[in-house]
Coordinates of C-alpha atoms in Angstrom, one line a residue:
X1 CA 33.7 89.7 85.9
X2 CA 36.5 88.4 88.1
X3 CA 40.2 89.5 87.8
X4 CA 41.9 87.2 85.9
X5 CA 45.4 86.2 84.5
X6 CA 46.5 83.6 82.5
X7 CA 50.1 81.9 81.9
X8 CA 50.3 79.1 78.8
X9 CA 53.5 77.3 77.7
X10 CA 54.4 74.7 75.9
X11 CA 57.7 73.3 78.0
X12 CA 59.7 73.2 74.9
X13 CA 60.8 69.3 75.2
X14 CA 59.3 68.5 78.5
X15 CA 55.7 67.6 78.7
X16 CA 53.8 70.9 78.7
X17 CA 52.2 70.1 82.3
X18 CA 55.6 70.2 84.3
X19 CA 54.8 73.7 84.8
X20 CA 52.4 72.8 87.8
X21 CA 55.9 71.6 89.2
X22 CA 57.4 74.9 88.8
X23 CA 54.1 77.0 90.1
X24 CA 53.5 74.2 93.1
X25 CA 50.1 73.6 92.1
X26 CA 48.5 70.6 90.9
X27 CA 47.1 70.5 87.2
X28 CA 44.1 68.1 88.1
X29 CA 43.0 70.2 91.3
X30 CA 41.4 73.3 91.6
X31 CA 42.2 75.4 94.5
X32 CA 41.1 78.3 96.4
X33 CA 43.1 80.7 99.3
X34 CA 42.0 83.7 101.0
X35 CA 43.8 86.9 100.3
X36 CA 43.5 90.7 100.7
X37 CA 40.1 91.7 100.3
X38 CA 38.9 88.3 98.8
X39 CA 39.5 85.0 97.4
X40 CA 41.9 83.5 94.9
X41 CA 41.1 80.8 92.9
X42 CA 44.1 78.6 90.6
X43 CA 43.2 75.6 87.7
X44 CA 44.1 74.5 84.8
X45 CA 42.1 75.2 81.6
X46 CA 44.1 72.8 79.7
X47 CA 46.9 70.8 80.9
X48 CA 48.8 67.9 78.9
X49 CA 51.8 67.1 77.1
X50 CA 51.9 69.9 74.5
X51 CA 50.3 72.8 76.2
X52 CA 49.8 73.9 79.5
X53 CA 47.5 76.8 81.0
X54 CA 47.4 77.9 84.1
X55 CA 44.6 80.5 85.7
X56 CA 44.9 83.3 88.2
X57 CA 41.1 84.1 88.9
X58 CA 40.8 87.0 91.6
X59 CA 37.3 87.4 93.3
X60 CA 37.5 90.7 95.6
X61 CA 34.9 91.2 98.2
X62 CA 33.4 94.9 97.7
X63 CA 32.9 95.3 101.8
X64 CA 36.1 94.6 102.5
X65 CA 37.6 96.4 99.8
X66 CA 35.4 99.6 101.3
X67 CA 37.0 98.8 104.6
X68 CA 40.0 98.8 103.7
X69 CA 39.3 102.2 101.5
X70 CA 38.6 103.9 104.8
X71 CA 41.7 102.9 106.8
X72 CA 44.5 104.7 104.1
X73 CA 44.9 102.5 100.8
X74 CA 46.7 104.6 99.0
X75 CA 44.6 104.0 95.5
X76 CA 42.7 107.2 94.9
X77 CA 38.9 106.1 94.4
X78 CA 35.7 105.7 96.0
X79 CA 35.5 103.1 98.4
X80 CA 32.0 101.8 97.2
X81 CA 32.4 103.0 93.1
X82 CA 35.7 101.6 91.8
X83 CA 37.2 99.5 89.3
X84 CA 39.3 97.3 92.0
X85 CA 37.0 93.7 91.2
X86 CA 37.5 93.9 87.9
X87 CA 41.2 95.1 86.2
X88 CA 44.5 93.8 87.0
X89 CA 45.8 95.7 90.2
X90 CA 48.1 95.5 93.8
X91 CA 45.2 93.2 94.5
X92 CA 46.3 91.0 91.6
X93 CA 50.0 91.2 92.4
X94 CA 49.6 90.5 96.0
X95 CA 47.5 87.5 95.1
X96 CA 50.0 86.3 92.9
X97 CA 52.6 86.8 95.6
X98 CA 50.5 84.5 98.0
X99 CA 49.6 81.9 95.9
X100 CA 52.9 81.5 94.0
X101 CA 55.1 82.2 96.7
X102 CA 57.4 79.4 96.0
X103 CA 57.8 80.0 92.6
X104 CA 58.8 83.3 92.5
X105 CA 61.6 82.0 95.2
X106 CA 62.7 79.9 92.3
X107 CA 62.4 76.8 94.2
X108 CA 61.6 73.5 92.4
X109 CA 62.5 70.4 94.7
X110 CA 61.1 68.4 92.6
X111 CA 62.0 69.6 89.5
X112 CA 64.8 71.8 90.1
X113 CA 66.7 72.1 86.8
X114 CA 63.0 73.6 85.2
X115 CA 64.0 76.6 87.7
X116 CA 66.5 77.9 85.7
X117 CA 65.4 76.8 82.5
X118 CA 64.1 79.9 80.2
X119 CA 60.7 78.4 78.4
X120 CA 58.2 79.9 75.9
X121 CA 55.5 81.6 78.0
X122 CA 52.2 83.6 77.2
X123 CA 50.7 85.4 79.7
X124 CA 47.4 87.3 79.1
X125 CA 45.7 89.6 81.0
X126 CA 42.0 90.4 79.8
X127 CA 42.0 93.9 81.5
X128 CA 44.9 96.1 82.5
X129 CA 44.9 99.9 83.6
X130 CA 47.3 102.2 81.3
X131 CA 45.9 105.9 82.3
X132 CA 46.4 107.8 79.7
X133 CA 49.7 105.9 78.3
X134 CA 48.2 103.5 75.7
X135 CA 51.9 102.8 75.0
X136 CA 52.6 101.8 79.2
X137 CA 52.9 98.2 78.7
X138 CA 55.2 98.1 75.6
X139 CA 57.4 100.4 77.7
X140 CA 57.2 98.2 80.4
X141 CA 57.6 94.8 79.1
X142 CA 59.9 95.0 75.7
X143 CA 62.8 95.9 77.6
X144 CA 62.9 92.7 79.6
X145 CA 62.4 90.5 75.9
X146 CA 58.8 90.4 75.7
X147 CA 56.8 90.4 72.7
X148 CA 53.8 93.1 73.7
X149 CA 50.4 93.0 72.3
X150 CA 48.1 96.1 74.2
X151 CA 44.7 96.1 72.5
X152 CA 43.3 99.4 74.0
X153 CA 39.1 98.4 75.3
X154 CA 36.4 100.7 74.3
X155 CA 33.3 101.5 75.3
X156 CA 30.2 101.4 73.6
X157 CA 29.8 105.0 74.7
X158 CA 32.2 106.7 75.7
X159 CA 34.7 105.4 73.0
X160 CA 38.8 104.7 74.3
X161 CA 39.1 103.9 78.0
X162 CA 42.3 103.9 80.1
X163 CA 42.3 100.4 80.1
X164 CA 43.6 97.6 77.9
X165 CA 43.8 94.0 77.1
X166 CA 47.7 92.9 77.4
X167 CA 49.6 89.3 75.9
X168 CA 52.9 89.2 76.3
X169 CA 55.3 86.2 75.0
X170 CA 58.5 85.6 75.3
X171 CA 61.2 83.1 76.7
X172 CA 62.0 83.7 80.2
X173 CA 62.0 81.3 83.3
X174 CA 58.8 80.9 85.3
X175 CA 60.2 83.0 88.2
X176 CA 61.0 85.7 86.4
X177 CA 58.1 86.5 84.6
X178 CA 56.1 86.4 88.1
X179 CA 58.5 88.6 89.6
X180 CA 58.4 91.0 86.7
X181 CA 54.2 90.8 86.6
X182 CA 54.5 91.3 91.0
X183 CA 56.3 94.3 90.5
X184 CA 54.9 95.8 87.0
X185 CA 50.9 95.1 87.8
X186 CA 50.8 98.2 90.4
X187 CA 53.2 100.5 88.2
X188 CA 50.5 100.0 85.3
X189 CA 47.7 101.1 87.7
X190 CA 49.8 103.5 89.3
X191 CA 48.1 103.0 92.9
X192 CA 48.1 100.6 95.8
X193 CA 45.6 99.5 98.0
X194 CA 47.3 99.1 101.3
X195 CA 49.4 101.7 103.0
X196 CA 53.3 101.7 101.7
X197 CA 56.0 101.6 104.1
X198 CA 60.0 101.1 104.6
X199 CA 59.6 97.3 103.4
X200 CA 58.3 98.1 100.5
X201 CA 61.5 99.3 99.3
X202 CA 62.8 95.4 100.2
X203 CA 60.1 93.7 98.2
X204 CA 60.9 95.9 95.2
X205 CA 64.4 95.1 95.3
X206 CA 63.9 91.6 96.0
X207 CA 61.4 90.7 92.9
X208 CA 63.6 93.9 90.7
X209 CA 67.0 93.1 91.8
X210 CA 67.9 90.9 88.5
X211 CA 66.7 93.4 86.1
X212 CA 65.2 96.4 87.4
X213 CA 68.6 98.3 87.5
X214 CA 68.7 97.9 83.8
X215 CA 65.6 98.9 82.9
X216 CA 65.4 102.0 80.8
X217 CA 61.9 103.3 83.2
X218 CA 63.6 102.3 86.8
X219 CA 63.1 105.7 88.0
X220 CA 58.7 105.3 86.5
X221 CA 58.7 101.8 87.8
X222 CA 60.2 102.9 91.5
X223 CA 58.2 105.9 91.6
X224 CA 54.6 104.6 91.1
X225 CA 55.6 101.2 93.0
X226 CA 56.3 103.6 95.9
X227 CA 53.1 105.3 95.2
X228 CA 55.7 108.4 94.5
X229 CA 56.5 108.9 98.1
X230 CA 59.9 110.3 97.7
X231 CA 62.0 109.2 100.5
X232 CA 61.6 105.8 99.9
X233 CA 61.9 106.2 96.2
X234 CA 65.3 108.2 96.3
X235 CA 66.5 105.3 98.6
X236 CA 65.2 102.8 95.9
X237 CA 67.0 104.0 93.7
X238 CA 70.3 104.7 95.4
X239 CA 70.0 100.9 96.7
X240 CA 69.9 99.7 92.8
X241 CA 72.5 102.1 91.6
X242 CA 74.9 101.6 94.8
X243 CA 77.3 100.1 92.0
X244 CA 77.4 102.2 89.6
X245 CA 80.9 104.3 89.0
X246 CA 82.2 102.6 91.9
X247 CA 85.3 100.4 91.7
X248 CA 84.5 97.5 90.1
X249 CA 86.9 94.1 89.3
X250 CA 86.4 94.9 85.7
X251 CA 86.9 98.4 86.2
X252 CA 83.6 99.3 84.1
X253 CA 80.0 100.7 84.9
X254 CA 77.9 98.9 82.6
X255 CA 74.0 99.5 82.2
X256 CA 73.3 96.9 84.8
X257 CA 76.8 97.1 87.0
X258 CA 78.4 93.4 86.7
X259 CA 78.8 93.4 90.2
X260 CA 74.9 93.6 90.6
X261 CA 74.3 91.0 87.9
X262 CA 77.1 88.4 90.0
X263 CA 74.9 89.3 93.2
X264 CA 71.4 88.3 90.9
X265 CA 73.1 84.8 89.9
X266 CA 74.4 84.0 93.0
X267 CA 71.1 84.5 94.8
X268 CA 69.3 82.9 91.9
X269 CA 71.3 80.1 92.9
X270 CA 70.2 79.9 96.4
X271 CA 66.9 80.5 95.8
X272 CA 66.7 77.3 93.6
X273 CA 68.9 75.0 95.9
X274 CA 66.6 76.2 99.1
X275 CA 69.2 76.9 101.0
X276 CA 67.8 78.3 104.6
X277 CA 71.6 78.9 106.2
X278 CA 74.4 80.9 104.0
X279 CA 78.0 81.9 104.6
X280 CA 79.1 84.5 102.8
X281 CA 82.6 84.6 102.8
X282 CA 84.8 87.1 102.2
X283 CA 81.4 89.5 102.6
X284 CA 83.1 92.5 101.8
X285 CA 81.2 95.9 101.8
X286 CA 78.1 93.3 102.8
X287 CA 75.8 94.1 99.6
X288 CA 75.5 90.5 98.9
X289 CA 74.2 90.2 102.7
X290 CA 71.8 92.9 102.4
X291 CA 70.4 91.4 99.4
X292 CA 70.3 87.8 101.9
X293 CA 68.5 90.0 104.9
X294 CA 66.1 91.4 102.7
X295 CA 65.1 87.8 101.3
X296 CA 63.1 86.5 104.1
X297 CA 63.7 82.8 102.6
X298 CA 67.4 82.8 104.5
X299 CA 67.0 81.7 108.0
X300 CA 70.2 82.4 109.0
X301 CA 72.8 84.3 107.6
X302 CA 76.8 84.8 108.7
X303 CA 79.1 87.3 106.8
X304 CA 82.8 86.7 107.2
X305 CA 86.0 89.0 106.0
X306 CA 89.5 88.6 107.4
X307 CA 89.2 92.9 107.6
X308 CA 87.8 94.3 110.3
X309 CA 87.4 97.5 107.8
X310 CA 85.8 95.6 105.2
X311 CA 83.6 94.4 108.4
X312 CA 82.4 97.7 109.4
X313 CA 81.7 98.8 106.1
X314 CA 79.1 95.8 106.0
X315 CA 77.8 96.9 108.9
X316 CA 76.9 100.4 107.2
X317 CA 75.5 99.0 104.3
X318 CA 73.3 96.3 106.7
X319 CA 72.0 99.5 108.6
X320 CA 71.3 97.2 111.4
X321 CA 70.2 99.7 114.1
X322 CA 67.1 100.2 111.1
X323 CA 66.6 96.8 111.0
X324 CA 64.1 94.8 113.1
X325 CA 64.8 92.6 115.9
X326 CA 63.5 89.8 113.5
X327 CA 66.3 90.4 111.3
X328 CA 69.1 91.4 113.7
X329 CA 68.4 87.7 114.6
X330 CA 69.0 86.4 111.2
X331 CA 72.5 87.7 110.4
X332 CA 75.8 87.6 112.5
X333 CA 79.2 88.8 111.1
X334 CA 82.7 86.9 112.2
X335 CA 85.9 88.1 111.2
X336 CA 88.1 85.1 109.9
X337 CA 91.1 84.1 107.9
X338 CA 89.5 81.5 105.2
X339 CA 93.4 79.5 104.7
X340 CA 92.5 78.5 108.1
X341 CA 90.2 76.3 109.5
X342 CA 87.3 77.6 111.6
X343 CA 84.9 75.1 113.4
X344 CA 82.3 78.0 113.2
X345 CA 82.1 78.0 109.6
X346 CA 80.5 74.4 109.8
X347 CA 77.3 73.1 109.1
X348 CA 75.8 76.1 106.7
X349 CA 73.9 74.5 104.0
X350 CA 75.8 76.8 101.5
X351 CA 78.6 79.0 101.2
X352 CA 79.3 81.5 98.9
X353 CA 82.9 82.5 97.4
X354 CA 82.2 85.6 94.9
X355 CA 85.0 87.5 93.6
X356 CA 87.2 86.0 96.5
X357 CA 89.8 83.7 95.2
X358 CA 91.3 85.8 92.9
X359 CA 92.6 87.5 95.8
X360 CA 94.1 84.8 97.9
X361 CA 97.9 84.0 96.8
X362 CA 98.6 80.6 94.7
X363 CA 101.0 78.8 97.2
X364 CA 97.7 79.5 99.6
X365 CA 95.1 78.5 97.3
X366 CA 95.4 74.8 98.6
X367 CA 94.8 76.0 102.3
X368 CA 91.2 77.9 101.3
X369 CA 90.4 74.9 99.7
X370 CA 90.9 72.4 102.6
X371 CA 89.2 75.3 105.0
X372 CA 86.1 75.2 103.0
X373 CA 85.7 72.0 101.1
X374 CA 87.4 69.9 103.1
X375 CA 86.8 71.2 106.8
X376 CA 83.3 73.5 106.8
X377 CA 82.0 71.0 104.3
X378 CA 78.7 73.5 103.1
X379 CA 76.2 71.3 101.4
X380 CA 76.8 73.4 98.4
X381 CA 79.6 76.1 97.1
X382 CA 78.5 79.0 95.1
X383 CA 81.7 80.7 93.8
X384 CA 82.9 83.3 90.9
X385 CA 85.7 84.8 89.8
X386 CA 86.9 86.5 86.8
X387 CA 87.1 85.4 82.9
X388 CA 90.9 86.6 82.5
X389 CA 90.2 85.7 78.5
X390 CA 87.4 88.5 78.9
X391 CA 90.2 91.4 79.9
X392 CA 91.0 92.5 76.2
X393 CA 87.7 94.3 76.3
X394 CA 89.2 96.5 78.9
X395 CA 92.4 97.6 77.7
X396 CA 93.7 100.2 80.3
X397 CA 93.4 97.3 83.3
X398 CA 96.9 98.7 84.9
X399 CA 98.9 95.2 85.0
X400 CA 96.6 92.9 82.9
X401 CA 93.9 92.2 85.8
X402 CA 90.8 93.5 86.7
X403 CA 91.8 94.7 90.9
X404 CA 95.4 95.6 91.4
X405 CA 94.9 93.0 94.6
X406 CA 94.1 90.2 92.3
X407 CA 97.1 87.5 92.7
X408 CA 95.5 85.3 89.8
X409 CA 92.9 85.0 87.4
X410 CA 92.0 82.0 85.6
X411 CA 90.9 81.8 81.5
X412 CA 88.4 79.4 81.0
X413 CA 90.5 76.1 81.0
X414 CA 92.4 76.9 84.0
X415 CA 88.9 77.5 85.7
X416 CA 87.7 74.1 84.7
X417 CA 90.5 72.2 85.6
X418 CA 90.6 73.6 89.2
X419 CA 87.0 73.4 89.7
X420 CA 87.3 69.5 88.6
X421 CA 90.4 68.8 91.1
X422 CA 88.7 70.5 94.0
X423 CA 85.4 68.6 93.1
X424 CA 87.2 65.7 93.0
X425 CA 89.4 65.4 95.7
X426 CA 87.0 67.2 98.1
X427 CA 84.3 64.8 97.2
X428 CA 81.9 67.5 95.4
X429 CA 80.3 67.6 91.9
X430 CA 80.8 70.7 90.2
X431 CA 78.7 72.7 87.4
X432 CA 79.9 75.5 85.6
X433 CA 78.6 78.6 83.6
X434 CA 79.3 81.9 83.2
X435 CA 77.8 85.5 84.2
X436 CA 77.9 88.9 81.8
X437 CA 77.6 89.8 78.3
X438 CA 78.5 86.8 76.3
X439 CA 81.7 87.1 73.6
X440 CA 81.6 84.3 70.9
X441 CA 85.2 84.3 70.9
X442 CA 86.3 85.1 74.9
X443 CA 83.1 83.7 76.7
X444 CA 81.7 85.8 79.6
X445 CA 83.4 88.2 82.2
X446 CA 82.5 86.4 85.3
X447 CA 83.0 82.5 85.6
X448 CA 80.5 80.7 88.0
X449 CA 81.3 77.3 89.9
X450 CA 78.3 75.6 91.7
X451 CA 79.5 72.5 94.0
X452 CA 77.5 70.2 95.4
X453 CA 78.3 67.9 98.1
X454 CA 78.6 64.0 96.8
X455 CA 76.3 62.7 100.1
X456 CA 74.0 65.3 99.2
X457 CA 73.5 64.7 95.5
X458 CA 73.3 61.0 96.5
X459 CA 70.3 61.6 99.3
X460 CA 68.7 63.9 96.3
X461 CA 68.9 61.1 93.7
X462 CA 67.1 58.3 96.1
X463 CA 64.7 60.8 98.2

């Protein structure tokens, strides 16, 4: 039988059947597109207010597989004698990465507030390679909240097999659980059919970056993602660790680094506004950027810093003279003073702000604000700074903030307030959440601001 995956849910309040908003496919059509080695087919087995179902069907073509065999897939099996057309696989994943490409973005136009909304999902899998594991998946999946159920398959004859029929439920937003099955499919077959290169290492970091740093089995996962060719596994994992034990505002290395976690929110953001042009400024050391470059969504991409050090040191982390011409042509970085206006900071459709205030003296805080909200005028501002209410879970901060170059940091009111008089007076509408490990009492360690401009929330509402 075909390849096949499932994913049901129920949409909480919304009627069940949004979710063909979220995956960009229509419940009532059925439809086909060619992928590696075959054809993929999505519909909906059931679709209505209360439940929705929709199914990944995966037909692989045996002569191309075989062709494909012969030119260096890395999966070690017969070209003619395999289980490829039949278990969950590479195949699978890169299917799943061509037919829901906009979903795993986390881009909903017409439903954007779905995209960040976690909903009850079930995904089933009929057939899954383990090896020899039986207790893979659970390792796998559990850690990122999922309930696992791995029913080992036998066989008439033989008795246990390596394989297994997987469910997994759980809460999670659309995008994430497709990113998650993208980059956990392969690991659980341990093999890939096509030959693994340097980018390899940019799609695992781009579908990983929100969780995989975290994960208890990062070095597992990285290794048999990266078919266990060391190189580009050692830089895997010093790309998701680059945080750790470094100098962070909060002064901390945490299991997943809050810097890394501010990086994963502010994309998130992005991603979900479909925003093609981004200024990042005050870039820093440029990590931010090189998670932008490495997300072929951004068209265009400008870093700016008032340092020329800080400058350089994005350069390093960009590794530009590795980078294609392709993406050489994406990025520019442009050193500028943001309390001054700069007419080349106009017209981005968003800016971001993270971990950049803080820094800027009170008495100068009203020039930023007219530099960027009143004079570059992004379509939308993505900005974060710290929770100074958080800072009594770090007691030795030397001087009661998280940098010793921090000039201010607002507690929750003072956040709201400012983010309501720049949104106001700028003509913006501003939303507000928070990013981190969640206190009852103290709230969350990083405060995130999302502003959007008042025209463009205007053309949304009648488009």
């Amino acid at each position: 039988m075909p390849v096949l995956l499932t994913l049901s849910t129920t949409m909480g309040e919304r009627p069940a059947s949004d979710l063909g908003f979220l995956l960009h496919k229509h419940p009532e059509r059925a439809q086909s597109f060619d992928v590696t080695a075959g054809r993929a087919h999505v519909y909906y087995p059931r679709a209505d207010e209360h439940d929705c179902t929709a199914a990944l069907l995966l037909e692989t073509d045996p002569v191309e597989l075989a062709r494909q065999a012969r030119q260096g897939g890395s999966w070690a099996l017969g070209p003619y004698v395999n289980d490829r057309p039949y278990v969950a696989s590479s195949l699978l994943a890169v299917a799943l990465g061509r037919v829901f490409r906009t979903a795993l973005a986390a881009r909903c136009e017409a439903r954007p507030e779905l995209v960040t909304r976690a909903v009850p999902l079930r995904i089933e899998l009929p057939a899954v390679p383990h090896g020899r594991d039986r207790e893979l998946p659970r390792r796998l999946f559990e850690p990122l909240g999922w309930e696992v159920e791995h029913e080992v398959l036998h066989d008439p004859d033989r008795g246990e097999t390596r394989y297994g029929r997987l469910t997994l439920r759980g809460e999670h937003t659309v995008s994430e659980a497709l990113n998650q099955l993208y980059v956990l499919l392969p690991v659980l077959d341990d093999a890939k059919h096509y030959w693994v290169g340097q980018d390899e290492i940019d799609k695992l970091l781009r579908a990983g970056g929100a969780w995989l740093a975290g994960h208890p089995e990062r070095e597992l996962i990285s290794g048999r993602y990266l078919v266990h060719a060391r190189p580009l596994v050692d830089e895997a994992l010093r790309r998701l660790t680059a945080d750790e034990g470094t100098d962070h505002d909060d002064g901390t290395t945490e299991t997943r680094p809050l810097a890394a976690q501010r990086r994963a929110a502010v994309l998130e953001v992005l991603r979900t506004t479909g925003a093609r042009s981004v200024v990042d400024l005050g870039c820093g050391d440029g990590k931010l950027l090189r998670d932008l470059l490495d997300d072929t969504e951004f068209g265009e991409i400008l870093g700016v810093d008032v340092s020329t050090r800080a400058l350089r040191a994005a350069e390093r982390t960009l590794r530009l003279e590795r980078r294609s011409e392709r993406e050489n042509h994406r990025i520019r970085l442009r050193q500028s003073a943001l309390t001054y206006t700069d007419s080349g900071l106009v017209g981005y459709d968003a800016a971001v702000l993270m971990e950049v205030i803080e820094h800027v003296d009170p008495e100068r805080l009203a020039a930023l604000e007219h530099a960027v909200f009143g004079h570059a005028r992004p379509a939308r501002v993505v900005l974060t700074t710290p929770n100074s209410e958080y800072n009594s879970h770090y007691p030795d901060l030397a001087g009661g903030m998280r940098h010793p170059d921090h000039r201010f940091e607002f507690d929750r009111a003072e956040f709201a307030e400012w983010t309501r008089r720049v949104a106001r007076t700028h003509g913006y509408t501003a939303t507000s959440s928070g990013i981190g490990e969640a206190d009852r009492r103290l709230g969350q360690p990083t405060q995130l601001a999302v502003f959007t401009r008042n025209d463009l929330s205007e053309r949304d509402a009648t488009s």
